[in-house]
Amino acid sequence: MKKTLFLALLTLREIASQRIYQILAAILMFVPWLMLIPASLFMLDIGKVIIDLLFLCLHCWLLVYIFFIATPLLARDIEQSTCHIFLTLPMSRAQYFLARFAGITSGFLPLLLLFLISGSLAIAFASSAWQGYVGSNTDTSFIFGTLLILLPYIALTAVLFLITSSASGLPEITVFLFSVWILCWTIPPVLAALQNVEIQQSTSNIVMVIIQATNQLLPDLSSSEISLAMAHNHTIETVQVIGYCIHHLAYALLAMLIAILLFRRRDLS
Amino acid sequence: MSCLEVKNLSKIFGQDMALEQVSLHIDKNKAVGLLGANGAGKSTLIKCILGLVNPDSGSINTDEPPAYLAELAQLPASLSALDLLTYKCRSSNYPSSAAKDSLNEFGLPDKAQNKPIRTYSKGMRQRASLALTLCNHPRLILLDEPMSGLDALGRAETLATLKHRKKQGAAILMSSHIVSDMVQLCDRILIMAHGKICENITLVTHSLHEVKILEEKLKHWTESAQ
């Protein structure tokens, strides 16, 4: 347990000392303010537009973090044998993976805090500058929405570990993770289209089963219902929020379990 | 007393026999050298002992977990050597002060100890790796090309440190291409080819004569492997 905690802290330190992480943190401090410029062009409820743009920004930086910070870190561990240093402490492969996962996911938190502070201040400014155009609950919706949107990305981080458990290096990990990410966004519209009777008739059963099965295997990255409800001040049932959280956390847990099982059997030559 | 005992270890990668019925043992206060051409199975043997590669058959017994210096392992570039060593000392219940002592012992300049590893030269990285491997005074040390990237002075200092650790009771298994370094440190040399141990030579005089004998034997086995 102690070894896992120490490596998680070391991972966090390693991430925080990277230039790209520091640049991302600096960008997150002023990007929410930039979002006010396009939002101000709208004449209706500016608060909704601000939240939509902030959530878009959130999706972008979470992806940047996973693809440009977490992926190279894990890929280097495998490709350049850096993981040997930790595994020969000694430390079990499960401990190593859990520690890296804990370190990488906790790396989200300082950025998230910065984003929340900067975003809340930008919303507060917008509320005072455009009174009547920004709803009173905008800041609360922004904070809750941000926390909920983080969860699918924790699941995607677990998918990254799942890929790393068998991959040989950065190109392989990036290609597979990118494919997963693309599929996560493309399959739901295809499934929606498959509800149409005409399309159902012209699609073979095997293809439909394959698409549905693939969708079941992937994390749900869209978070669309939650973000939409948050942005538009719609009421969300507590059960719905709990279900959403459990779904993503259970997905991450399962993916990590499989990743550990695969990684334990692997030769690290 | 045996610190490491390997019996009938075999490993196959696809259709390549990387290790075939390899057996060896290393006692306390002893150093054993592994010599062989590239692809002879030296690194695979060390990785099997460490548990990084799962052997297909055979057994490995060690008194305590071995410390390891990998040939081409890259240290995390954004961390400093002191960060890494402090982490290792804390993880292995060793006083954190040992981190600085170890870096000083391996001659890493004070100024560099707190700087990110990406700013280090190749030699400094190797010194940091050696310090990381040996900072918690392990009883069993596995070294894969430990002299790689070191200048003449660095090699001499490292050899002196390893000899000292051996005297203190450590058992060492070292793989290297530099025969003269092996002869200075090791009590026995194992020559590997085709995943097998072909020669088991006990060194007596540790002289230039033994270096020449080993080089000839190595040349013979390398040519036969081709």
PDB file of N, CA and C in Angstrom, chain B residues 32-129:
ATOM      1  N   VAL B  32      29.595 -12.927 -10.267  1.00  0.00           N
ATOM      2  CA  VAL B  32      29.620 -13.790 -11.448  1.00  0.00           C
ATOM      3  C   VAL B  32      29.371 -12.922 -12.680  1.00  0.00           C
ATOM      4  N   GLY B  33      30.180 -13.120 -13.709  1.00  0.00           N
ATOM      5  CA  GLY B  33      30.033 -12.339 -14.941  1.00  0.00           C
ATOM      6  C   GLY B  33      29.373 -13.164 -16.030  1.00  0.00           C
ATOM      7  N   LEU B  34      28.540 -12.501 -16.821  1.00  0.00           N
ATOM      8  CA  LEU B  34      27.925 -13.166 -17.978  1.00  0.00           C
ATOM      9  C   LEU B  34      28.514 -12.556 -19.237  1.00  0.00           C
ATOM     10  N   LEU B  35      29.121 -13.393 -20.046  1.00  0.00           N
ATOM     11  CA  LEU B  35      29.685 -12.922 -21.313  1.00  0.00           C
ATOM     12  C   LEU B  35      28.961 -13.628 -22.455  1.00  0.00           C
ATOM     13  N   GLY B  36      28.896 -12.962 -23.577  1.00  0.00           N
ATOM     14  CA  GLY B  36      28.250 -13.600 -24.727  1.00  0.00           C
ATOM     15  C   GLY B  36      27.945 -12.576 -25.790  1.00  0.00           C
ATOM     16  N   ALA B  37      27.752 -13.061 -26.986  1.00  0.00           N
ATOM     17  CA  ALA B  37      27.422 -12.154 -28.096  1.00  0.00           C
ATOM     18  C   ALA B  37      26.015 -11.607 -27.899  1.00  0.00           C
ATOM     19  N   ASN B  38      25.648 -10.601 -28.696  1.00  0.00           N
ATOM     20  CA  ASN B  38      24.282 -10.088 -28.634  1.00  0.00           C
ATOM     21  C   ASN B  38      23.313 -11.222 -28.988  1.00  0.00           C
ATOM     22  N   GLY B  39      22.255 -11.337 -28.195  1.00  0.00           N
ATOM     23  CA  GLY B  39      21.259 -12.369 -28.457  1.00  0.00           C
ATOM     24  C   GLY B  39      21.610 -13.720 -27.865  1.00  0.00           C
ATOM     25  N   ALA B  40      22.653 -13.747 -27.041  1.00  0.00           N
ATOM     26  CA  ALA B  40      23.057 -15.027 -26.438  1.00  0.00           C
ATOM     27  C   ALA B  40      22.118 -15.459 -25.315  1.00  0.00           C
ATOM     28  N   GLY B  41      21.378 -14.499 -24.751  1.00  0.00           N
ATOM     29  CA  GLY B  41      20.430 -14.841 -23.683  1.00  0.00           C
ATOM     30  C   GLY B  41      20.773 -14.225 -22.332  1.00  0.00           C
ATOM     31  N   LYS B  42      21.782 -13.354 -22.297  1.00  0.00           N
ATOM     32  CA  LYS B  42      22.213 -12.773 -21.011  1.00  0.00           C
ATOM     33  C   LYS B  42      21.101 -11.919 -20.377  1.00  0.00           C
ATOM     34  N   SER B  43      20.581 -11.005 -21.176  1.00  0.00           N
ATOM     35  CA  SER B  43      19.551 -10.098 -20.636  1.00  0.00           C
ATOM     36  C   SER B  43      18.272 -10.865 -20.302  1.00  0.00           C
ATOM     37  N   THR B  44      17.938 -11.845 -21.121  1.00  0.00           N
ATOM     38  CA  THR B  44      16.733 -12.653 -20.845  1.00  0.00           C
ATOM     39  C   THR B  44      16.887 -13.387 -19.518  1.00  0.00           C
ATOM     40  N   LEU B  45      18.100 -13.915 -19.285  1.00  0.00           N
ATOM     41  CA  LEU B  45      18.351 -14.627 -18.029  1.00  0.00           C
ATOM     42  C   LEU B  45      18.142 -13.680 -16.842  1.00  0.00           C
ATOM     43  N   ILE B  46      18.721 -12.485 -16.954  1.00  0.00           N
ATOM     44  CA  ILE B  46      18.597 -11.519 -15.855  1.00  0.00           C
ATOM     45  C   ILE B  46      17.122 -11.126 -15.664  1.00  0.00           C
ATOM     46  N   LYS B  47      16.418 -10.929 -16.775  1.00  0.00           N
ATOM     47  CA  LYS B  47      15.006 -10.525 -16.663  1.00  0.00           C
ATOM     48  C   LYS B  47      14.132 -11.643 -16.090  1.00  0.00           C
ATOM     49  N   CYS B  48      14.511 -12.889 -16.381  1.00  0.00           N
ATOM     50  CA  CYS B  48      13.762 -14.008 -15.785  1.00  0.00           C
ATOM     51  C   CYS B  48      13.973 -14.016 -14.267  1.00  0.00           C
ATOM     52  N   ILE B  49      15.215 -13.778 -13.851  1.00  0.00           N
ATOM     53  CA  ILE B  49      15.507 -13.769 -12.407  1.00  0.00           C
ATOM     54  C   ILE B  49      14.701 -12.664 -11.716  1.00  0.00           C
ATOM     55  N   LEU B  50      14.557 -11.546 -12.421  1.00  0.00           N
ATOM     56  CA  LEU B  50      13.836 -10.404 -11.846  1.00  0.00           C
ATOM     57  C   LEU B  50      12.319 -10.560 -11.912  1.00  0.00           C
ATOM     58  N   GLY B  51      11.848 -11.529 -12.696  1.00  0.00           N
ATOM     59  CA  GLY B  51      10.397 -11.704 -12.842  1.00  0.00           C
ATOM     60  C   GLY B  51       9.809 -10.824 -13.927  1.00  0.00           C
ATOM     61  N   LEU B  52      10.650 -10.154 -14.707  1.00  0.00           N
ATOM     62  CA  LEU B  52      10.128  -9.308 -15.796  1.00  0.00           C
ATOM     63  C   LEU B  52       9.711 -10.168 -16.979  1.00  0.00           C
ATOM     64  N   VAL B  53      10.399 -11.291 -17.132  1.00  0.00           N
ATOM     65  CA  VAL B  53      10.046 -12.269 -18.169  1.00  0.00           C
ATOM     66  C   VAL B  53       9.661 -13.564 -17.451  1.00  0.00           C
ATOM     67  N   ASN B  54       8.531 -14.136 -17.858  1.00  0.00           N
ATOM     68  CA  ASN B  54       8.081 -15.375 -17.206  1.00  0.00           C
ATOM     69  C   ASN B  54       8.740 -16.574 -17.868  1.00  0.00           C
ATOM     70  N   PRO B  55       9.543 -17.344 -17.128  1.00  0.00           N
ATOM     71  CA  PRO B  55      10.186 -18.503 -17.753  1.00  0.00           C
ATOM     72  C   PRO B  55       9.175 -19.605 -18.056  1.00  0.00           C
ATOM     73  N   ASP B  56       9.489 -20.428 -19.065  1.00  0.00           N
ATOM     74  CA  ASP B  56       8.596 -21.542 -19.398  1.00  0.00           C
ATOM     75  C   ASP B  56       8.774 -22.704 -18.434  1.00  0.00           C
ATOM     76  N   SER B  57      10.011 -22.895 -17.992  1.00  0.00           N
ATOM     77  CA  SER B  57      10.249 -23.944 -16.987  1.00  0.00           C
ATOM     78  C   SER B  57      11.484 -23.597 -16.178  1.00  0.00           C
ATOM     79  N   GLY B  58      11.675 -24.333 -15.089  1.00  0.00           N
ATOM     80  CA  GLY B  58      12.824 -24.089 -14.227  1.00  0.00           C
ATOM     81  C   GLY B  58      12.431 -23.339 -12.963  1.00  0.00           C
ATOM     82  N   SER B  59      13.412 -23.200 -12.070  1.00  0.00           N
ATOM     83  CA  SER B  59      13.106 -22.517 -10.805  1.00  0.00           C
ATOM     84  C   SER B  59      14.169 -21.476 -10.474  1.00  0.00           C
ATOM     85  N   ILE B  60      13.748 -20.459  -9.755  1.00  0.00           N
ATOM     86  CA  ILE B  60      14.652 -19.390  -9.331  1.00  0.00           C
ATOM     87  C   ILE B  60      14.428 -19.161  -7.842  1.00  0.00           C
ATOM     88  N   ASN B  61      15.483 -19.240  -7.081  1.00  0.00           N
ATOM     89  CA  ASN B  61      15.365 -18.960  -5.643  1.00  0.00           C
ATOM     90  C   ASN B  61      16.323 -17.847  -5.260  1.00  0.00           C
ATOM     91  N   THR B  62      15.784 -16.846  -4.572  1.00  0.00           N
ATOM     92  CA  THR B  62      16.644 -15.755  -4.094  1.00  0.00           C
ATOM     93  C   THR B  62      16.356 -15.516  -2.613  1.00  0.00           C
ATOM     94  N   ASP B  63      17.401 -15.081  -1.896  1.00  0.00           N
ATOM     95  CA  ASP B  63      17.234 -14.771  -0.475  1.00  0.00           C
ATOM     96  C   ASP B  63      16.330 -13.568  -0.282  1.00  0.00           C
ATOM     97  N   GLU B  64      16.591 -12.572  -1.109  1.00  0.00           N
ATOM     98  CA  GLU B  64      15.803 -11.337  -1.025  1.00  0.00           C
ATOM     99  C   GLU B  64      15.676 -10.751  -2.430  1.00  0.00           C
ATOM    100  N   PRO B  65      14.760  -9.824  -2.630  1.00  0.00           N
ATOM    101  CA  PRO B  65      14.569  -9.278  -3.983  1.00  0.00           C
ATOM    102  C   PRO B  65      15.854  -8.636  -4.513  1.00  0.00           C
ATOM    103  N   PRO B  66      16.217  -8.942  -5.748  1.00  0.00           N
ATOM    104  CA  PRO B  66      17.451  -8.358  -6.279  1.00  0.00           C
ATOM    105  C   PRO B  66      17.292  -6.906  -6.714  1.00  0.00           C
ATOM    106  N   ALA B  67      18.398  -6.169  -6.657  1.00  0.00           N
ATOM    107  CA  ALA B  67      18.414  -4.817  -7.216  1.00  0.00           C
ATOM    108  C   ALA B  67      18.879  -4.950  -8.659  1.00  0.00           C
ATOM    109  N   TYR B  68      18.434  -4.051  -9.520  1.00  0.00           N
ATOM    110  CA  TYR B  68      18.676  -4.239 -10.948  1.00  0.00           C
ATOM    111  C   TYR B  68      19.066  -2.934 -11.626  1.00  0.00           C
ATOM    112  N   LEU B  69      20.081  -3.039 -12.453  1.00  0.00           N
ATOM    113  CA  LEU B  69      20.422  -1.917 -13.325  1.00  0.00           C
ATOM    114  C   LEU B  69      20.223  -2.381 -14.761  1.00  0.00           C
ATOM    115  N   ALA B  70      19.249  -1.785 -15.430  1.00  0.00           N
ATOM    116  CA  ALA B  70      18.954  -2.199 -16.806  1.00  0.00           C
ATOM    117  C   ALA B  70      19.873  -1.496 -17.784  1.00  0.00           C
ATOM    118  N   GLU B  71      20.166  -2.178 -18.874  1.00  0.00           N
ATOM    119  CA  GLU B  71      21.114  -1.646 -19.841  1.00  0.00           C
ATOM    120  C   GLU B  71      20.637  -0.327 -20.447  1.00  0.00           C
ATOM    121  N   LEU B  72      19.429  -0.321 -20.939  1.00  0.00           N
ATOM    122  CA  LEU B  72      18.977   0.871 -21.663  1.00  0.00           C
ATOM    123  C   LEU B  72      17.768   1.536 -21.010  1.00  0.00           C
ATOM    124  N   ALA B  73      17.549   1.214 -19.738  1.00  0.00           N
ATOM    125  CA  ALA B  73      16.364   1.791 -19.086  1.00  0.00           C
ATOM    126  C   ALA B  73      16.536   3.297 -18.958  1.00  0.00           C
ATOM    127  N   GLN B  74      15.522   4.016 -19.368  1.00  0.00           N
ATOM    128  CA  GLN B  74      15.561   5.469 -19.278  1.00  0.00           C
ATOM    129  C   GLN B  74      14.924   5.898 -17.960  1.00  0.00           C
ATOM    130  N   LEU B  75      15.617   6.761 -17.263  1.00  0.00           N
ATOM    131  CA  LEU B  75      15.029   7.296 -16.039  1.00  0.00           C
ATOM    132  C   LEU B  75      13.988   8.345 -16.438  1.00  0.00           C
ATOM    133  N   PRO B  76      12.964   8.546 -15.593  1.00  0.00           N
ATOM    134  CA  PRO B  76      11.943   9.550 -15.939  1.00  0.00           C
ATOM    135  C   PRO B  76      12.584  10.932 -16.110  1.00  0.00           C
ATOM    136  N   ALA B  77      12.480  11.487 -17.318  1.00  0.00           N
ATOM    137  CA  ALA B  77      13.265  12.677 -17.679  1.00  0.00           C
ATOM    138  C   ALA B  77      12.881  13.929 -16.907  1.00  0.00           C
ATOM    139  N   SER B  78      11.629  14.024 -16.480  1.00  0.00           N
ATOM    140  CA  SER B  78      11.229  15.282 -15.843  1.00  0.00           C
ATOM    141  C   SER B  78      11.512  15.306 -14.339  1.00  0.00           C
ATOM    142  N   LEU B  79      11.924  14.175 -13.794  1.00  0.00           N
ATOM    143  CA  LEU B  79      12.245  14.129 -12.361  1.00  0.00           C
ATOM    144  C   LEU B  79      13.736  14.346 -12.160  1.00  0.00           C
ATOM    145  N   SER B  80      14.123  14.702 -10.946  1.00  0.00           N
ATOM    146  CA  SER B  80      15.554  14.799 -10.646  1.00  0.00           C
ATOM    147  C   SER B  80      16.025  13.469 -10.069  1.00  0.00           C
ATOM    148  N   ALA B  81      17.346  13.270 -10.100  1.00  0.00           N
ATOM    149  CA  ALA B  81      17.899  12.025  -9.555  1.00  0.00           C
ATOM    150  C   ALA B  81      17.575  11.912  -8.069  1.00  0.00           C
ATOM    151  N   LEU B  82      17.604  13.049  -7.381  1.00  0.00           N
ATOM    152  CA  LEU B  82      17.326  13.031  -5.939  1.00  0.00           C
ATOM    153  C   LEU B  82      15.879  12.621  -5.665  1.00  0.00           C
ATOM    154  N   ASP B  83      14.951  13.097  -6.506  1.00  0.00           N
ATOM    155  CA  ASP B  83      13.534  12.696  -6.362  1.00  0.00           C
ATOM    156  C   ASP B  83      13.412  11.177  -6.437  1.00  0.00           C
ATOM    157  N   LEU B  84      14.055  10.629  -7.462  1.00  0.00           N
ATOM    158  CA  LEU B  84      13.936   9.189  -7.707  1.00  0.00           C
ATOM    159  C   LEU B  84      14.544   8.367  -6.581  1.00  0.00           C
ATOM    160  N   LEU B  85      15.739   8.769  -6.166  1.00  0.00           N
ATOM    161  CA  LEU B  85      16.412   8.004  -5.113  1.00  0.00           C
ATOM    162  C   LEU B  85      15.681   8.133  -3.779  1.00  0.00           C
ATOM    163  N   THR B  86      15.160   9.329  -3.507  1.00  0.00           N
ATOM    164  CA  THR B  86      14.409   9.519  -2.259  1.00  0.00           C
ATOM    165  C   THR B  86      13.174   8.617  -2.273  1.00  0.00           C
ATOM    166  N   TYR B  87      12.528   8.555  -3.442  1.00  0.00           N
ATOM    167  CA  TYR B  87      11.351   7.687  -3.585  1.00  0.00           C
ATOM    168  C   TYR B  87      11.734   6.231  -3.304  1.00  0.00           C
ATOM    169  N   LYS B  88      12.869   5.795  -3.894  1.00  0.00           N
ATOM    170  CA  LYS B  88      13.268   4.400  -3.708  1.00  0.00           C
ATOM    171  C   LYS B  88      13.591   4.120  -2.236  1.00  0.00           C
ATOM    172  N   CYS B  89      14.318   5.030  -1.607  1.00  0.00           N
ATOM    173  CA  CYS B  89      14.680   4.819  -0.201  1.00  0.00           C
ATOM    174  C   CYS B  89      13.430   4.754   0.673  1.00  0.00           C
ATOM    175  N   ARG B  90      12.487   5.666   0.431  1.00  0.00           N
ATOM    176  CA  ARG B  90      11.260   5.672   1.239  1.00  0.00           C
ATOM    177  C   ARG B  90      10.444   4.413   0.994  1.00  0.00           C
ATOM    178  N   SER B  91      10.398   3.971  -0.259  1.00  0.00           N
ATOM    179  CA  SER B  91       9.618   2.765  -0.587  1.00  0.00           C
ATOM    180  C   SER B  91      10.217   1.522   0.044  1.00  0.00           C
ATOM    181  N   SER B  92      11.542   1.509   0.182  1.00  0.00           N
ATOM    182  CA  SER B  92      12.162   0.298   0.749  1.00  0.00           C
ATOM    183  C   SER B  92      12.544   0.498   2.215  1.00  0.00           C
ATOM    184  N   ASN B  93      11.814   1.388   2.907  1.00  0.00           N
ATOM    185  CA  ASN B  93      12.012   1.634   4.341  1.00  0.00           C
ATOM    186  C   ASN B  93      13.454   1.955   4.693  1.00  0.00           C
ATOM    187  N   TYR B  94      14.088   2.717   3.851  1.00  0.00           N
ATOM    188  CA  TYR B  94      15.479   3.084   4.063  1.00  0.00           C
ATOM    189  C   TYR B  94      15.503   4.591   4.321  1.00  0.00           C
ATOM    190  N   PRO B  95      16.428   5.080   5.165  1.00  0.00           N
ATOM    191  CA  PRO B  95      16.399   6.527   5.434  1.00  0.00           C
ATOM    192  C   PRO B  95      16.596   7.355   4.162  1.00  0.00           C
ATOM    193  N   SER B  96      15.843   8.422   4.040  1.00  0.00           N
ATOM    194  CA  SER B  96      15.904   9.256   2.830  1.00  0.00           C
ATOM    195  C   SER B  96      17.290   9.862   2.626  1.00  0.00           C
ATOM    196  N   SER B  97      18.037  10.006   3.723  1.00  0.00           N
ATOM    197  CA  SER B  97      19.378  10.612   3.625  1.00  0.00           C
ATOM    198  C   SER B  97      20.310   9.745   2.769  1.00  0.00           C
ATOM    199  N   ALA B  98      19.984   8.448   2.679  1.00  0.00           N
ATOM    200  CA  ALA B  98      20.824   7.534   1.880  1.00  0.00           C
ATOM    201  C   ALA B  98      20.806   7.924   0.406  1.00  0.00           C
ATOM    202  N   ALA B  99      19.765   8.633  -0.015  1.00  0.00           N
ATOM    203  CA  ALA B  99      19.653   9.032  -1.425  1.00  0.00           C
ATOM    204  C   ALA B  99      20.810   9.958  -1.791  1.00  0.00           C
ATOM    205  N   LYS B 100      21.020  10.971  -0.987  1.00  0.00           N
ATOM    206  CA  LYS B 100      22.079  11.942  -1.271  1.00  0.00           C
ATOM    207  C   LYS B 100      23.454  11.287  -1.132  1.00  0.00           C
ATOM    208  N   ASP B 101      23.583  10.438  -0.107  1.00  0.00           N
ATOM    209  CA  ASP B 101      24.869   9.746   0.103  1.00  0.00           C
ATOM    210  C   ASP B 101      25.224   8.922  -1.126  1.00  0.00           C
ATOM    211  N   SER B 102      24.212   8.233  -1.654  1.00  0.00           N
ATOM    212  CA  SER B 102      24.468   7.362  -2.797  1.00  0.00           C
ATOM    213  C   SER B 102      24.846   8.175  -4.041  1.00  0.00           C
ATOM    214  N   LEU B 103      24.168   9.288  -4.243  1.00  0.00           N
ATOM    215  CA  LEU B 103      24.496  10.138  -5.405  1.00  0.00           C
ATOM    216  C   LEU B 103      25.905  10.706  -5.276  1.00  0.00           C
ATOM    217  N   ASN B 104      26.274  11.062  -4.045  1.00  0.00           N
ATOM    218  CA  ASN B 104      27.644  11.562  -3.825  1.00  0.00           C
ATOM    219  C   ASN B 104      28.664  10.454  -4.067  1.00  0.00           C
ATOM    220  N   GLU B 105      28.314   9.249  -3.601  1.00  0.00           N
ATOM    221  CA  GLU B 105      29.223   8.105  -3.756  1.00  0.00           C
ATOM    222  C   GLU B 105      29.521   7.849  -5.237  1.00  0.00           C
ATOM    223  N   PHE B 106      28.508   8.031  -6.084  1.00  0.00           N
ATOM    224  CA  PHE B 106      28.717   7.776  -7.512  1.00  0.00           C
ATOM    225  C   PHE B 106      29.116   9.036  -8.287  1.00  0.00           C
ATOM    226  N   GLY B 107      29.448  10.069  -7.556  1.00  0.00           N
ATOM    227  CA  GLY B 107      30.058  11.251  -8.163  1.00  0.00           C
ATOM    228  C   GLY B 107      29.128  12.096  -9.006  1.00  0.00           C
ATOM    229  N   LEU B 108      27.829  12.095  -8.679  1.00  0.00           N
ATOM    230  CA  LEU B 108      26.933  12.995  -9.410  1.00  0.00           C
ATOM    231  C   LEU B 108      27.037  14.373  -8.749  1.00  0.00           C
ATOM    232  N   PRO B 109      27.420  15.408  -9.518  1.00  0.00           N
ATOM    233  CA  PRO B 109      27.650  16.721  -8.904  1.00  0.00           C
ATOM    234  C   PRO B 109      26.428  17.218  -8.126  1.00  0.00           C
ATOM    235  N   ASP B 110      26.699  17.921  -7.030  1.00  0.00           N
ATOM    236  CA  ASP B 110      25.630  18.444  -6.154  1.00  0.00           C
ATOM    237  C   ASP B 110      24.586  19.248  -6.924  1.00  0.00           C
ATOM    238  N   LYS B 111      25.085  20.090  -7.840  1.00  0.00           N
ATOM    239  CA  LYS B 111      24.188  20.979  -8.586  1.00  0.00           C
ATOM    240  C   LYS B 111      23.216  20.180  -9.446  1.00  0.00           C
ATOM    241  N   ALA B 112      23.709  19.047  -9.973  1.00  0.00           N
ATOM    242  CA  ALA B 112      22.886  18.258 -10.904  1.00  0.00           C
ATOM    243  C   ALA B 112      21.824  17.432 -10.179  1.00  0.00           C
ATOM    244  N   GLN B 113      22.069  17.146  -8.907  1.00  0.00           N
ATOM    245  CA  GLN B 113      21.191  16.208  -8.200  1.00  0.00           C
ATOM    246  C   GLN B 113      19.727  16.652  -8.159  1.00  0.00           C
ATOM    247  N   ASN B 114      19.513  17.961  -8.156  1.00  0.00           N
ATOM    248  CA  ASN B 114      18.143  18.481  -8.078  1.00  0.00           C
ATOM    249  C   ASN B 114      17.578  18.882  -9.435  1.00  0.00           C
ATOM    250  N   LYS B 115      18.384  18.724 -10.480  1.00  0.00           N
ATOM    251  CA  LYS B 115      17.925  19.142 -11.813  1.00  0.00           C
ATOM    252  C   LYS B 115      17.203  17.980 -12.509  1.00  0.00           C
ATOM    253  N   PRO B 116      16.314  18.293 -13.462  1.00  0.00           N
ATOM    254  CA  PRO B 116      15.633  17.202 -14.181  1.00  0.00           C
ATOM    255  C   PRO B 116      16.638  16.315 -14.923  1.00  0.00           C
ATOM    256  N   ILE B 117      16.346  15.038 -14.980  1.00  0.00           N
ATOM    257  CA  ILE B 117      17.272  14.078 -15.587  1.00  0.00           C
ATOM    258  C   ILE B 117      17.483  14.372 -17.076  1.00  0.00           C
ATOM    259  N   ARG B 118      16.513  15.030 -17.708  1.00  0.00           N
ATOM    260  CA  ARG B 118      16.662  15.336 -19.142  1.00  0.00           C
ATOM    261  C   ARG B 118      17.860  16.249 -19.411  1.00  0.00           C
ATOM    262  N   THR B 119      18.349  16.942 -18.368  1.00  0.00           N
ATOM    263  CA  THR B 119      19.489  17.848 -18.567  1.00  0.00           C
ATOM    264  C   THR B 119      20.831  17.125 -18.372  1.00  0.00           C
ATOM    265  N   TYR B 120      20.790  15.847 -17.999  1.00  0.00           N
ATOM    266  CA  TYR B 120      22.027  15.101 -17.699  1.00  0.00           C
ATOM    267  C   TYR B 120      22.703  14.606 -18.979  1.00  0.00           C
ATOM    268  N   SER B 121      24.022  14.450 -18.894  1.00  0.00           N
ATOM    269  CA  SER B 121      24.754  13.784 -19.970  1.00  0.00           C
ATOM    270  C   SER B 121      24.539  12.271 -19.821  1.00  0.00           C
ATOM    271  N   LYS B 122      24.994  11.510 -20.834  1.00  0.00           N
ATOM    272  CA  LYS B 122      24.811  10.048 -20.784  1.00  0.00           C
ATOM    273  C   LYS B 122      25.514   9.448 -19.555  1.00  0.00           C
ATOM    274  N   GLY B 123      26.727   9.941 -19.309  1.00  0.00           N
ATOM    275  CA  GLY B 123      27.499   9.445 -18.168  1.00  0.00           C
ATOM    276  C   GLY B 123      26.821   9.756 -16.846  1.00  0.00           C
ATOM    277  N   MET B 124      26.270  10.963 -16.754  1.00  0.00           N
ATOM    278  CA  MET B 124      25.587  11.355 -15.505  1.00  0.00           C
ATOM    279  C   MET B 124      24.339  10.495 -15.293  1.00  0.00           C
ATOM    280  N   ARG B 125      23.663  10.183 -16.375  1.00  0.00           N
ATOM    281  CA  ARG B 125      22.471   9.314 -16.265  1.00  0.00           C
ATOM    282  C   ARG B 125      22.867   7.946 -15.740  1.00  0.00           C
ATOM    283  N   GLN B 126      23.997   7.438 -16.262  1.00  0.00           N
ATOM    284  CA  GLN B 126      24.450   6.122 -15.834  1.00  0.00           C
ATOM    285  C   GLN B 126      24.845   6.140 -14.358  1.00  0.00           C
ATOM    286  N   ARG B 127      25.493   7.234 -13.932  1.00  0.00           N
ATOM    287  CA  ARG B 127      25.848   7.370 -12.517  1.00  0.00           C
ATOM    288  C   ARG B 127      24.584   7.404 -11.657  1.00  0.00           C
ATOM    289  N   ALA B 128      23.589   8.150 -12.135  1.00  0.00           N
ATOM    290  CA  ALA B 128      22.324   8.226 -11.386  1.00  0.00           C
ATOM    291  C   ALA B 128      21.656   6.849 -11.320  1.00  0.00           C
ATOM    292  N   SER B 129      21.730   6.095 -12.447  1.00  0.00           N
ATOM    293  CA  SER B 129      21.118   4.751 -12.464  1.00  0.00           C
ATOM    294  C   SER B 129      21.822   3.825 -11.474  1.00  0.00           C
TER     295      SER B 129
END
